[in-house]
């Protein structure tokens, strides 16, 4: 085992891997949400944005990096959860908050559940949009992704599924962001935890708003 592998496999190394991959994934979510919001601007703007993204040869590198981050974040999270459970195989008899100083919240105790939901959601999501119906827009060679997204969110079942998953994503980010900075030794910056919670609400709220708005006023977009 070389020095780098030893560091990455150490308990601190795994926490840092978790934090860095999580924070980079958060960066992807901010960029993805910003791009998705263009659907509210105009059909042409959204389709051009999608076209520009997939026409750039660097997209393959970005996708490979994104997949790598997902795998790293998920496998390390699973490993740490199993290790924590093995360290205390017997459940607590009483499960109570330890008062003000406790960081235990619904979000913090359900991270593995919310993470698993995202793990189910992402492949389904990519299957539905990236590999979903191919409509040609008025401009030859430009995919009409706008039509696919609007058609999807005019179906109540998809809207309910997205609203439910986006709420769960919000819970994951609510705890994840602050916890990531704590693992990187930045917990002394009190504002960071609050900022993370603010960001969780903005990101989950923004993603959630898209299907709801399309369901309500999709025919005007
Ligand atoms: C309302 C919410 C969302 C909408 C409308 C949306 C829309 C889209 C669309 C249209 C694509 C296909 C892009 C293309 O092929 O050019 C896509 C890809 C993708 N989305 Fe989302 N998305 C949403 C939420 C999310 C969330 C919450 C996540 C992650 C947790 C996510 C992760 C991804 C990933 C990983 C891809 C594939 C990117 C690639 O391979 O280039 N999306 N999304």
mmCIF file of C-alpha atoms and ligand atoms in Angstrom:
data_model
loop_
_atom_site.group_PDB
_atom_site.id
_atom_site.type_symbol
_atom_site.label_atom_id
_atom_site.label_comp_id
_atom_site.label_asym_id
_atom_site.label_seq_id
_atom_site.Cartn_x
_atom_site.Cartn_y
_atom_site.Cartn_z
ATOM 1 C CA UNK A 1 0.000 0.000 0.000
ATOM 2 C CA UNK A 2 1.562 3.345 -0.937
ATOM 3 C CA UNK A 3 1.421 6.408 1.296
ATOM 4 C CA UNK A 4 -1.522 8.028 -0.533
ATOM 5 C CA UNK A 5 -3.687 4.869 -0.346
ATOM 6 C CA UNK A 6 -2.831 4.559 3.349
ATOM 7 C CA UNK A 7 -3.878 8.170 4.006
ATOM 8 C CA UNK A 8 -7.118 7.818 1.983
ATOM 9 C CA UNK A 9 -8.051 4.598 3.803
ATOM 10 C CA UNK A 10 -7.405 6.048 7.256
ATOM 11 C CA UNK A 11 -10.460 7.185 9.276
ATOM 12 C CA UNK A 12 -9.522 10.866 8.774
ATOM 13 C CA UNK A 13 -8.804 10.242 5.082
ATOM 14 C CA UNK A 14 -12.245 8.737 4.570
ATOM 15 C CA UNK A 15 -13.938 11.677 6.310
ATOM 16 C CA UNK A 16 -11.983 14.099 4.097
ATOM 17 C CA UNK A 17 -12.894 12.056 0.973
ATOM 18 C CA UNK A 18 -16.536 12.215 2.019
ATOM 19 C CA UNK A 19 -16.372 15.968 2.636
ATOM 20 C CA UNK A 20 -14.467 16.927 -0.532
ATOM 21 C CA UNK A 21 -16.573 14.719 -2.852
ATOM 22 C CA UNK A 22 -19.776 15.973 -1.175
ATOM 23 C CA UNK A 23 -18.784 19.632 -1.547
ATOM 24 C CA UNK A 24 -17.814 19.131 -5.209
ATOM 25 C CA UNK A 25 -21.176 17.412 -5.844
ATOM 26 C CA UNK A 26 -22.826 20.400 -4.231
ATOM 27 C CA UNK A 27 -21.000 22.585 -6.769
ATOM 28 C CA UNK A 28 -22.517 20.448 -9.535
ATOM 29 C CA UNK A 29 -25.999 20.914 -8.041
ATOM 30 C CA UNK A 30 -25.597 24.712 -7.955
ATOM 31 C CA UNK A 31 -24.508 24.713 -11.634
ATOM 32 C CA UNK A 32 -27.254 22.249 -12.635
ATOM 33 C CA UNK A 33 -29.952 24.267 -10.877
ATOM 34 C CA UNK A 34 -28.733 27.508 -12.492
ATOM 35 C CA UNK A 35 -28.864 25.851 -15.926
ATOM 36 C CA UNK A 36 -32.284 24.323 -15.286
ATOM 37 C CA UNK A 37 -33.702 27.697 -14.268
ATOM 38 C CA UNK A 38 -33.179 28.791 -17.898
ATOM 39 C CA UNK A 39 -36.314 26.795 -18.696
ATOM 40 C CA UNK A 40 -38.218 29.672 -17.094
ATOM 41 C CA UNK A 41 -36.478 32.192 -19.406
ATOM 42 C CA UNK A 42 -37.367 30.791 -22.829
ATOM 43 C CA UNK A 43 -37.533 27.589 -24.853
ATOM 44 C CA UNK A 44 -34.651 28.730 -27.099
ATOM 45 C CA UNK A 45 -32.410 29.742 -24.178
ATOM 46 C CA UNK A 46 -32.889 26.367 -22.447
ATOM 47 C CA UNK A 47 -32.371 24.317 -25.623
ATOM 48 C CA UNK A 48 -29.258 26.305 -26.563
ATOM 49 C CA UNK A 49 -27.851 25.829 -23.093
ATOM 50 C CA UNK A 50 -28.346 22.033 -23.337
ATOM 51 C CA UNK A 51 -26.892 22.005 -26.859
ATOM 52 C CA UNK A 52 -23.803 24.008 -25.843
ATOM 53 C CA UNK A 53 -23.179 21.641 -22.934
ATOM 54 C CA UNK A 54 -23.373 18.410 -24.911
ATOM 55 C CA UNK A 55 -21.477 19.799 -27.922
ATOM 56 C CA UNK A 56 -18.394 20.520 -25.825
ATOM 57 C CA UNK A 57 -15.979 17.556 -26.028
ATOM 58 C CA UNK A 58 -14.965 18.265 -22.408
ATOM 59 C CA UNK A 59 -18.421 16.990 -21.378
ATOM 60 C CA UNK A 60 -17.129 13.388 -21.359
ATOM 61 C CA UNK A 61 -14.375 14.331 -18.945
ATOM 62 C CA UNK A 62 -16.858 16.227 -16.751
ATOM 63 C CA UNK A 63 -19.286 13.260 -16.777
ATOM 64 C CA UNK A 64 -16.517 10.805 -15.866
ATOM 65 C CA UNK A 65 -15.442 13.120 -13.030
ATOM 66 C CA UNK A 66 -19.036 13.435 -11.816
ATOM 67 C CA UNK A 67 -19.515 9.661 -11.859
ATOM 68 C CA UNK A 68 -16.238 9.231 -9.982
ATOM 69 C CA UNK A 69 -17.382 11.698 -7.313
ATOM 70 C CA UNK A 70 -20.766 9.938 -6.934
ATOM 71 C CA UNK A 71 -19.093 6.525 -6.570
ATOM 72 C CA UNK A 72 -16.504 7.862 -4.124
ATOM 73 C CA UNK A 73 -19.110 9.662 -2.013
ATOM 74 C CA UNK A 74 -21.510 6.734 -1.953
ATOM 75 C CA UNK A 75 -19.020 3.919 -1.268
ATOM 76 C CA UNK A 76 -17.234 5.906 1.469
ATOM 77 C CA UNK A 77 -20.585 6.860 3.049
ATOM 78 C CA UNK A 78 -21.692 3.235 3.062
ATOM 79 C CA UNK A 79 -18.364 2.126 4.537
ATOM 80 C CA UNK A 80 -18.482 4.750 7.334
ATOM 81 C CA UNK A 81 -22.129 3.911 8.177
ATOM 82 C CA UNK A 82 -21.346 0.178 8.442
ATOM 83 C CA UNK A 83 -18.258 0.877 10.522
ATOM 84 C CA UNK A 84 -20.254 3.119 12.905
ATOM 85 C CA UNK A 85 -22.935 0.440 13.271
ATOM 86 C CA UNK A 86 -20.311 -2.287 13.868
ATOM 87 C CA UNK A 87 -18.780 -0.111 16.607
ATOM 88 C CA UNK A 88 -22.124 -0.157 18.430
ATOM 89 C CA UNK A 89 -24.094 -3.249 17.298
ATOM 90 C CA UNK A 90 -26.690 -2.785 20.020
ATOM 91 C CA UNK A 91 -29.173 0.062 19.492
ATOM 92 C CA UNK A 92 -29.594 2.676 22.217
ATOM 93 C CA UNK A 93 -32.475 1.901 24.567
ATOM 94 C CA UNK A 94 -33.560 5.532 24.587
ATOM 95 C CA UNK A 95 -32.990 7.838 21.675
ATOM 96 C CA UNK A 96 -33.038 11.436 22.872
ATOM 97 C CA UNK A 97 -31.438 14.711 21.892
ATOM 98 C CA UNK A 98 -28.658 15.673 24.274
ATOM 99 C CA UNK A 99 -29.940 19.234 24.568
ATOM 100 C CA UNK A 100 -28.688 22.420 22.957
ATOM 101 C CA UNK A 101 -25.126 21.238 22.249
ATOM 102 C CA UNK A 102 -26.355 18.194 20.301
ATOM 103 C CA UNK A 103 -26.045 18.326 16.522
ATOM 104 C CA UNK A 104 -28.459 15.393 16.191
ATOM 105 C CA UNK A 105 -31.362 16.228 13.878
ATOM 106 C CA UNK A 106 -33.752 14.311 11.665
ATOM 107 C CA UNK A 107 -31.445 15.204 8.749
ATOM 108 C CA UNK A 108 -28.272 13.967 10.476
ATOM 109 C CA UNK A 109 -29.745 10.609 11.514
ATOM 110 C CA UNK A 110 -31.213 9.814 8.097
ATOM 111 C CA UNK A 111 -28.189 10.597 5.891
ATOM 112 C CA UNK A 112 -27.841 6.999 4.663
ATOM 113 C CA UNK A 113 -31.565 6.842 3.821
ATOM 114 C CA UNK A 114 -31.572 10.199 1.976
ATOM 115 C CA UNK A 115 -28.341 9.177 0.229
ATOM 116 C CA UNK A 116 -29.887 5.890 -0.950
ATOM 117 C CA UNK A 117 -32.916 7.776 -2.301
ATOM 118 C CA UNK A 118 -30.558 9.978 -4.365
ATOM 119 C CA UNK A 119 -28.801 6.808 -5.552
ATOM 120 C CA UNK A 120 -32.100 5.458 -6.909
ATOM 121 C CA UNK A 121 -33.180 8.854 -8.241
ATOM 122 C CA UNK A 122 -30.090 9.798 -10.297
ATOM 123 C CA UNK A 123 -30.036 6.815 -12.748
ATOM 124 C CA UNK A 124 -33.815 7.095 -13.246
ATOM 125 C CA UNK A 125 -33.450 10.825 -13.802
ATOM 126 C CA UNK A 126 -30.645 10.423 -16.370
ATOM 127 C CA UNK A 127 -32.603 7.646 -18.093
ATOM 128 C CA UNK A 128 -35.675 9.897 -18.323
ATOM 129 C CA UNK A 129 -33.971 13.082 -19.550
ATOM 130 C CA UNK A 130 -30.529 12.435 -21.011
ATOM 131 C CA UNK A 131 -31.592 9.183 -22.694
ATOM 132 C CA UNK A 132 -35.292 10.071 -22.928
ATOM 133 C CA UNK A 133 -37.356 10.914 -26.033
ATOM 134 C CA UNK A 134 -35.338 12.812 -28.637
ATOM 135 C CA UNK A 135 -37.338 15.691 -30.100
ATOM 136 C CA UNK A 136 -35.750 17.846 -32.787
ATOM 137 C CA UNK A 137 -36.224 21.600 -32.261
ATOM 138 C CA UNK A 138 -36.955 24.104 -35.068
ATOM 139 C CA UNK A 139 -33.172 24.553 -35.358
ATOM 140 C CA UNK A 140 -31.680 21.484 -37.083
ATOM 141 C CA UNK A 141 -29.290 19.503 -34.855
ATOM 142 C CA UNK A 142 -30.557 21.139 -31.645
ATOM 143 C CA UNK A 143 -32.446 18.800 -29.338
ATOM 144 C CA UNK A 144 -35.787 20.059 -27.992
ATOM 145 C CA UNK A 145 -35.054 19.171 -24.366
ATOM 146 C CA UNK A 146 -37.529 21.872 -23.322
ATOM 147 C CA UNK A 147 -40.425 19.850 -24.770
ATOM 148 C CA UNK A 148 -39.343 16.687 -22.934
ATOM 149 C CA UNK A 149 -39.051 18.465 -19.560
ATOM 150 C CA UNK A 150 -42.420 20.234 -20.009
ATOM 151 C CA UNK A 151 -44.145 16.983 -21.064
ATOM 152 C CA UNK A 152 -42.656 15.135 -18.078
ATOM 153 C CA UNK A 153 -43.801 17.686 -15.512
ATOM 154 C CA UNK A 154 -47.294 17.913 -16.887
ATOM 155 C CA UNK A 155 -47.827 14.432 -15.449
ATOM 156 C CA UNK A 156 -48.805 14.620 -11.743
ATOM 157 C CA UNK A 157 -46.997 11.371 -10.827
ATOM 158 C CA UNK A 158 -43.622 12.808 -11.960
ATOM 159 C CA UNK A 159 -44.289 16.083 -10.131
ATOM 160 C CA UNK A 160 -45.058 14.214 -6.874
ATOM 161 C CA UNK A 161 -41.946 12.009 -7.273
ATOM 162 C CA UNK A 162 -39.697 15.023 -7.922
ATOM 163 C CA UNK A 163 -41.163 17.073 -5.055
ATOM 164 C CA UNK A 164 -40.670 14.122 -2.667
ATOM 165 C CA UNK A 165 -37.098 13.442 -3.818
ATOM 166 C CA UNK A 166 -36.108 17.132 -3.832
ATOM 167 C CA UNK A 167 -37.357 17.450 -0.228
ATOM 168 C CA UNK A 168 -35.206 14.460 0.746
ATOM 169 C CA UNK A 169 -32.233 15.948 -1.164
ATOM 170 C CA UNK A 170 -32.802 19.129 0.898
ATOM 171 C CA UNK A 171 -32.561 17.118 4.145
ATOM 172 C CA UNK A 172 -29.319 15.488 2.917
ATOM 173 C CA UNK A 173 -27.769 18.869 2.087
ATOM 174 C CA UNK A 174 -29.048 20.471 5.317
ATOM 175 C CA UNK A 175 -26.767 18.243 7.354
ATOM 176 C CA UNK A 176 -24.169 17.375 4.692
ATOM 177 C CA UNK A 177 -22.782 20.820 4.007
ATOM 178 C CA UNK A 178 -22.058 21.703 7.663
ATOM 179 C CA UNK A 179 -20.785 18.202 8.360
ATOM 180 C CA UNK A 180 -18.414 18.428 5.374
ATOM 181 C CA UNK A 181 -16.876 21.650 6.657
ATOM 182 C CA UNK A 182 -16.590 20.128 10.113
ATOM 183 C CA UNK A 183 -14.643 17.176 8.663
ATOM 184 C CA UNK A 184 -12.299 19.665 7.018
ATOM 185 C CA UNK A 185 -11.680 21.314 10.380
ATOM 186 C CA UNK A 186 -13.660 24.468 9.643
ATOM 187 C CA UNK A 187 -16.398 24.019 12.242
ATOM 188 C CA UNK A 188 -15.063 26.978 14.243
ATOM 189 C CA UNK A 189 -16.557 29.207 11.559
ATOM 190 C CA UNK A 190 -20.045 29.301 13.023
ATOM 191 C CA UNK A 191 -21.644 31.013 10.032
ATOM 192 C CA UNK A 192 -20.705 28.130 7.720
ATOM 193 C CA UNK A 193 -23.268 25.710 9.176
ATOM 194 C CA UNK A 194 -26.023 28.321 8.828
ATOM 195 C CA UNK A 195 -24.844 29.144 5.309
ATOM 196 C CA UNK A 196 -25.014 25.426 4.439
ATOM 197 C CA UNK A 197 -28.570 25.205 5.717
ATOM 198 C CA UNK A 198 -29.502 28.307 3.730
ATOM 199 C CA UNK A 199 -27.944 26.778 0.606
ATOM 200 C CA UNK A 200 -29.812 23.493 1.216
ATOM 201 C CA UNK A 201 -33.135 25.347 1.261
ATOM 202 C CA UNK A 202 -32.272 27.404 -1.844
ATOM 203 C CA UNK A 203 -31.089 24.361 -3.851
ATOM 204 C CA UNK A 204 -33.867 21.957 -2.841
ATOM 205 C CA UNK A 205 -36.458 24.762 -3.084
ATOM 206 C CA UNK A 206 -35.212 25.790 -6.530
ATOM 207 C CA UNK A 207 -35.252 22.230 -7.893
ATOM 208 C CA UNK A 208 -38.674 21.646 -6.356
ATOM 209 C CA UNK A 209 -40.093 24.820 -7.848
ATOM 210 C CA UNK A 210 -39.322 23.725 -11.434
ATOM 211 C CA UNK A 211 -41.739 20.729 -11.655
ATOM 212 C CA UNK A 212 -44.398 22.567 -9.629
ATOM 213 C CA UNK A 213 -44.265 25.702 -11.806
ATOM 214 C CA UNK A 214 -44.245 23.646 -15.005
ATOM 215 C CA UNK A 215 -47.269 21.693 -13.780
ATOM 216 C CA UNK A 216 -49.117 24.936 -13.050
ATOM 217 C CA UNK A 217 -48.073 27.133 -15.993
ATOM 218 C CA UNK A 218 -46.169 24.760 -18.330
ATOM 219 C CA UNK A 219 -48.342 25.672 -21.317
ATOM 220 C CA UNK A 220 -47.160 29.306 -21.019
ATOM 221 C CA UNK A 221 -43.446 28.443 -20.887
HETATM 222 C C1 LIG B 1 -36.357 19.662 -11.169
HETATM 223 C C2 LIG B 1 -35.177 19.125 -11.052
HETATM 224 C C3 LIG B 1 -34.291 18.744 -12.200
HETATM 225 C C4 LIG B 1 -34.446 18.935 -13.566
HETATM 226 C C5 LIG B 1 -35.567 19.637 -14.316
HETATM 227 C C6 LIG B 1 -33.292 18.345 -14.206
HETATM 228 C C7 LIG B 1 -33.072 18.302 -15.574
HETATM 229 C C8 LIG B 1 -32.090 17.582 -16.203
HETATM 230 C C9 LIG B 1 -31.953 17.420 -17.639
HETATM 231 C C10 LIG B 1 -32.882 18.033 -18.672
HETATM 232 C C11 LIG B 1 -30.853 16.648 -17.867
HETATM 233 C C12 LIG B 1 -30.298 16.177 -19.251
HETATM 234 C C13 LIG B 1 -29.266 17.162 -19.754
HETATM 235 C C14 LIG B 1 -28.751 16.800 -21.149
HETATM 236 O O1 LIG B 1 -28.797 15.667 -21.573
HETATM 237 O O2 LIG B 1 -28.283 17.739 -21.813
HETATM 238 C C15 LIG B 1 -30.295 16.306 -16.575
HETATM 239 C C16 LIG B 1 -29.150 15.552 -16.382
HETATM 240 C C17 LIG B 1 -28.639 15.217 -15.142
HETATM 241 N N1 LIG B 1 -29.158 15.554 -13.918
HETATM 242 FE FE1 LIG B 1 -30.784 16.686 -13.572
HETATM 243 N N2 LIG B 1 -32.468 17.834 -13.223
HETATM 244 C C18 LIG B 1 -33.043 18.033 -11.987
HETATM 245 C C19 LIG B 1 -32.549 17.654 -10.746
HETATM 246 C C20 LIG B 1 -31.388 16.925 -10.544
HETATM 247 C C21 LIG B 1 -30.860 16.538 -9.258
HETATM 248 C C22 LIG B 1 -31.480 16.909 -7.903
HETATM 249 C C23 LIG B 1 -29.724 15.817 -9.492
HETATM 250 C C24 LIG B 1 -28.772 15.173 -8.519
HETATM 251 C C25 LIG B 1 -29.067 14.835 -7.288
HETATM 252 C C26 LIG B 1 -29.540 15.756 -10.929
HETATM 253 C C27 LIG B 1 -28.514 15.110 -11.557
HETATM 254 C C28 LIG B 1 -28.338 15.022 -12.933
HETATM 255 C C29 LIG B 1 -27.213 14.340 -13.560
HETATM 256 C C30 LIG B 1 -26.077 13.615 -12.847
HETATM 257 C C31 LIG B 1 -27.403 14.459 -14.950
HETATM 258 C C32 LIG B 1 -26.507 13.920 -16.082
HETATM 259 C C33 LIG B 1 -25.516 14.987 -16.466
HETATM 260 C C34 LIG B 1 -24.679 14.559 -17.669
HETATM 261 O O3 LIG B 1 -24.442 13.378 -17.849
HETATM 262 O O4 LIG B 1 -24.267 15.439 -18.433
HETATM 263 N N3 LIG B 1 -30.571 16.442 -11.536
HETATM 264 N N4 LIG B 1 -31.056 16.888 -15.590
#
